[in-house]
Amino acid sequence: MKKKINIYFVVIAVIAILASVVLSNLVSYTLLQKEVYDDLSACAYALAATDSFDNPDNITYHQKSGTYRITLVDKEGKVRYDSSVDITKMDSHLDRDEISSARSKGTGQAIRHSDTLKRDNYYFALLLDNGCVLRVAKEASSIANIFISSIPYLAAIIILLMLASVIFSHILTRSIVYPIEQMAENINYIDTSDVYRELRPFVQMIKEQHENIIKNADMRQEFSANVSHELKTPLTAISGYAEIIENGMATEKDTIRFAGEIHQNANRLLGLINDTIRLSELDVSSMEVQREPLDLYALAEGCVNTLEVKADKMNVSLQIVGEKCMINANKEMMYELIYNLCDNAIRYNNKDGRVMVLIGENQDGNKYVEVKDTGIGIPKEHQERIFERFYRVDKSRSKETGGTGLGLAIVKHIVAQNHAILRLESEEGRGTTIVVTFPLDMKIEEYDQ
């Protein structure tokens, strides 16, 4: 980047220098032309004032030097006097631009190639009182010589300016890029870096992205460590029980019990793997969610029917209340959402406890799923972290009931991907209520059965 900026500065400087030289020469040439014409005009008026050209037949003027070419043209366009050329060899000058202009306006001027002298000349013509035109001319080559003689000086100036531009471009580039380089080298202290005010929003965005990257990396590292730890526990149990059976150290009764433990830990292991895979899928934000019209009540009813056996086993009553409630959503996600909320409510309930699933529409027209339980509740200090992966309030109870610690993390991801709102109310020892409210754009006004 530094090299590119430096090149751009040098190119801009070179273009500016060349443009300045060209423009200044054009201005100088224009001013010099005006000065030449003013000089010729002054000379013409001075000659007219001498009365030397009042009588074309008897011209009394005699040029002392050859700086100017003096010509007198009569009314018919015939040259009556020329200080540089034999007038007998000259044709009519009536059609010359400066002569025509002088006859019509009193004065005329032109720069053109002289057919008589075979070189470029500046001309100024003045109409005299006797009707003749007095013309004063000067060679254009004399002006060109001035510019030619200045070329070495101009070239030297251009070279010096270009060298200066290269040096200053390098210095300026370094001064511009330095704060950015400092920012890049001290990304962790980006707020204290001396950066340009215009770059502050960009710097803030980089800082947030950097922090998010670090946070995500830490979360992934922590997640990997937690997964390894969670997998190790059931695998160790399975390996231990299998080894005892293999070595013939278990009685027939113990073998049946160990087989049950192996089966239970294998199920826990399978659930953990399935939940981990599902979380990884939900982590892919670019994943396209396939939506379809579905009835939340029918879906919740299916979850309740599936979990009834588990609820009965844990002496928990499971009930659903509501009516047909249509939304436009992903069926698999909605099933996982309701299933995990109900499964959690059963798992952390008390003996003879209750779980109530409510499906409906609130006053704002938003559809919602509410899961209430009379379980152990969640202490205030744990409520903010309950949706984190592998976070458990009561670790011993979670392992005892076979929980993976990922159910509510999956719920959180599904809620976020559907732009829904999740509300948690819980009191330790008195139960928990979780409400998920869906946005209006997921609502189905009419549903064709």
Coordinates of N, CA, C and O in Angstrom, one line a residue, residues 1-2 5 9 170-200 202-204 206:
M1 N 0.8 -1.2 0.0 CA 0.0 0.0 0.0 C 0.9 1.3 0.0 O 0.6 2.2 -0.7
K2 N 1.9 1.2 0.8 CA 2.8 2.4 0.9 C 3.4 2.7 -0.5 O 3.5 3.9 -0.9
I5 N 0.7 4.3 -2.8 CA 0.4 5.7 -2.4 C 1.6 6.6 -2.9 O 1.3 7.7 -3.4
F9 N 1.3 9.7 -5.5 CA 1.7 11.1 -5.2 C 2.7 11.6 -6.2 O 2.6 12.7 -6.6
H170 N 7.6 10.7 -0.6 CA 8.0 9.6 0.3 C 7.8 10.0 1.8 O 7.3 9.1 2.5
I171 N 8.1 11.2 2.1 CA 7.9 11.7 3.5 C 6.5 11.7 3.8 O 6.0 11.2 4.9
L172 N 5.6 12.2 2.9 CA 4.2 12.4 3.2 C 3.5 11.0 3.2 O 2.7 10.8 4.1
T173 N 4.0 10.1 2.4 CA 3.4 8.7 2.4 C 3.7 8.1 3.8 O 2.8 7.4 4.4
R174 N 4.9 8.2 4.2 CA 5.3 7.6 5.5 C 4.5 8.2 6.7 O 4.0 7.5 7.6
S175 N 4.2 9.5 6.6 CA 3.5 10.2 7.7 C 2.0 9.8 7.6 O 1.3 9.7 8.7
I176 N 1.5 9.5 6.4 CA 0.1 9.1 6.3 C -0.1 7.6 6.8 O -1.0 7.3 7.5
V177 N 0.8 6.8 6.3 CA 0.7 5.3 6.6 C 1.1 5.0 8.0 O 0.6 4.0 8.6
Y178 N 1.9 5.8 8.7 CA 2.5 5.5 10.0 C 1.4 5.2 11.0 O 1.5 4.1 11.7
P179 N 0.4 6.0 11.2 CA -0.7 5.7 12.2 C -1.4 4.4 11.9 O -1.8 3.7 12.8
I180 N -1.6 4.1 10.6 CA -2.3 2.8 10.2 C -1.4 1.6 10.5 O -1.9 0.6 11.0
E181 N -0.1 1.8 10.3 CA 0.9 0.7 10.6 C 0.9 0.5 12.2 O 0.9 -0.6 12.6
Q182 N 0.9 1.6 12.9 CA 0.9 1.5 14.4 C -0.4 0.8 14.8 O -0.4 0.0 15.8
M183 N -1.5 1.1 14.2 CA -2.8 0.5 14.5 C -2.7 -1.0 14.3 O -3.2 -1.8 15.1
A184 N -2.1 -1.4 13.1 CA -2.1 -2.8 12.8 C -1.1 -3.5 13.8 O -1.4 -4.7 14.1
E185 N -0.1 -2.9 14.2 CA 0.9 -3.5 15.1 C 0.4 -3.6 16.5 O 0.8 -4.5 17.3
N186 N -0.5 -2.7 16.9 CA -1.1 -2.7 18.2 C -2.6 -2.8 18.2 O -3.3 -2.0 18.7
I187 N -3.0 -3.9 17.6 CA -4.5 -4.1 17.4 C -5.2 -4.3 18.7 O -6.4 -3.9 18.8
N188 N -4.5 -4.8 19.7 CA -5.2 -4.9 21.1 C -5.3 -3.6 21.8 O -6.1 -3.5 22.7
Y189 N -4.5 -2.6 21.4 CA -4.6 -1.2 22.0 C -5.0 -0.2 20.9 O -4.5 0.9 20.9
I190 N -6.0 -0.6 20.1 CA -6.4 0.2 19.0 C -7.0 1.5 19.4 O -6.9 2.5 18.7
D191 N -7.7 1.6 20.6 CA -8.3 2.8 21.1 C -7.3 3.9 21.4 O -7.6 5.1 21.3
T192 N -6.1 3.5 21.8 CA -5.1 4.5 22.2 C -4.2 4.8 21.0 O -3.3 5.7 21.2
S193 N -4.3 4.2 19.9 CA -3.5 4.4 18.7 C -3.8 5.8 18.1 O -5.0 6.3 18.2
D194 N -2.8 6.5 17.6 CA -2.9 7.8 17.1 C -3.4 7.7 15.6 O -2.6 7.6 14.7
V195 N -4.7 7.6 15.4 CA -5.2 7.5 14.0 C -6.0 8.7 13.7 O -6.4 9.5 14.5
Y196 N -6.3 8.8 12.4 CA -7.0 10.0 11.9 C -8.5 9.9 12.3 O -9.1 8.8 12.4
R197 N -9.1 11.1 12.5 CA -10.5 11.1 12.9 C -11.4 10.4 11.9 O -12.4 9.8 12.3
E198 N -11.1 10.6 10.6 CA -11.9 10.0 9.6 C -11.9 8.4 9.6 O -12.8 7.8 9.2
L199 N -10.8 7.9 10.2 CA -10.7 6.4 10.3 C -11.3 5.9 11.6 O -11.3 4.6 11.7
R200 N -11.7 6.7 12.5 CA -12.2 6.2 13.7 C -13.4 5.2 13.6 O -13.3 4.2 14.3
F202 N -13.9 3.2 11.1 CA -13.3 2.0 10.6 C -12.5 1.3 11.6 O -12.5 0.1 11.7
V203 N -11.8 2.1 12.5 CA -11.0 1.5 13.6 C -11.9 0.8 14.6 O -11.6 -0.3 15.0
Q204 N -13.0 1.4 14.9 CA -13.9 0.8 15.8 C -14.5 -0.5 15.3 O -14.7 -1.5 16.0
I206 N -13.0 -2.5 13.1 CA -11.9 -3.5 13.2 C -11.8 -4.0 14.6 O -11.6 -5.2 14.8

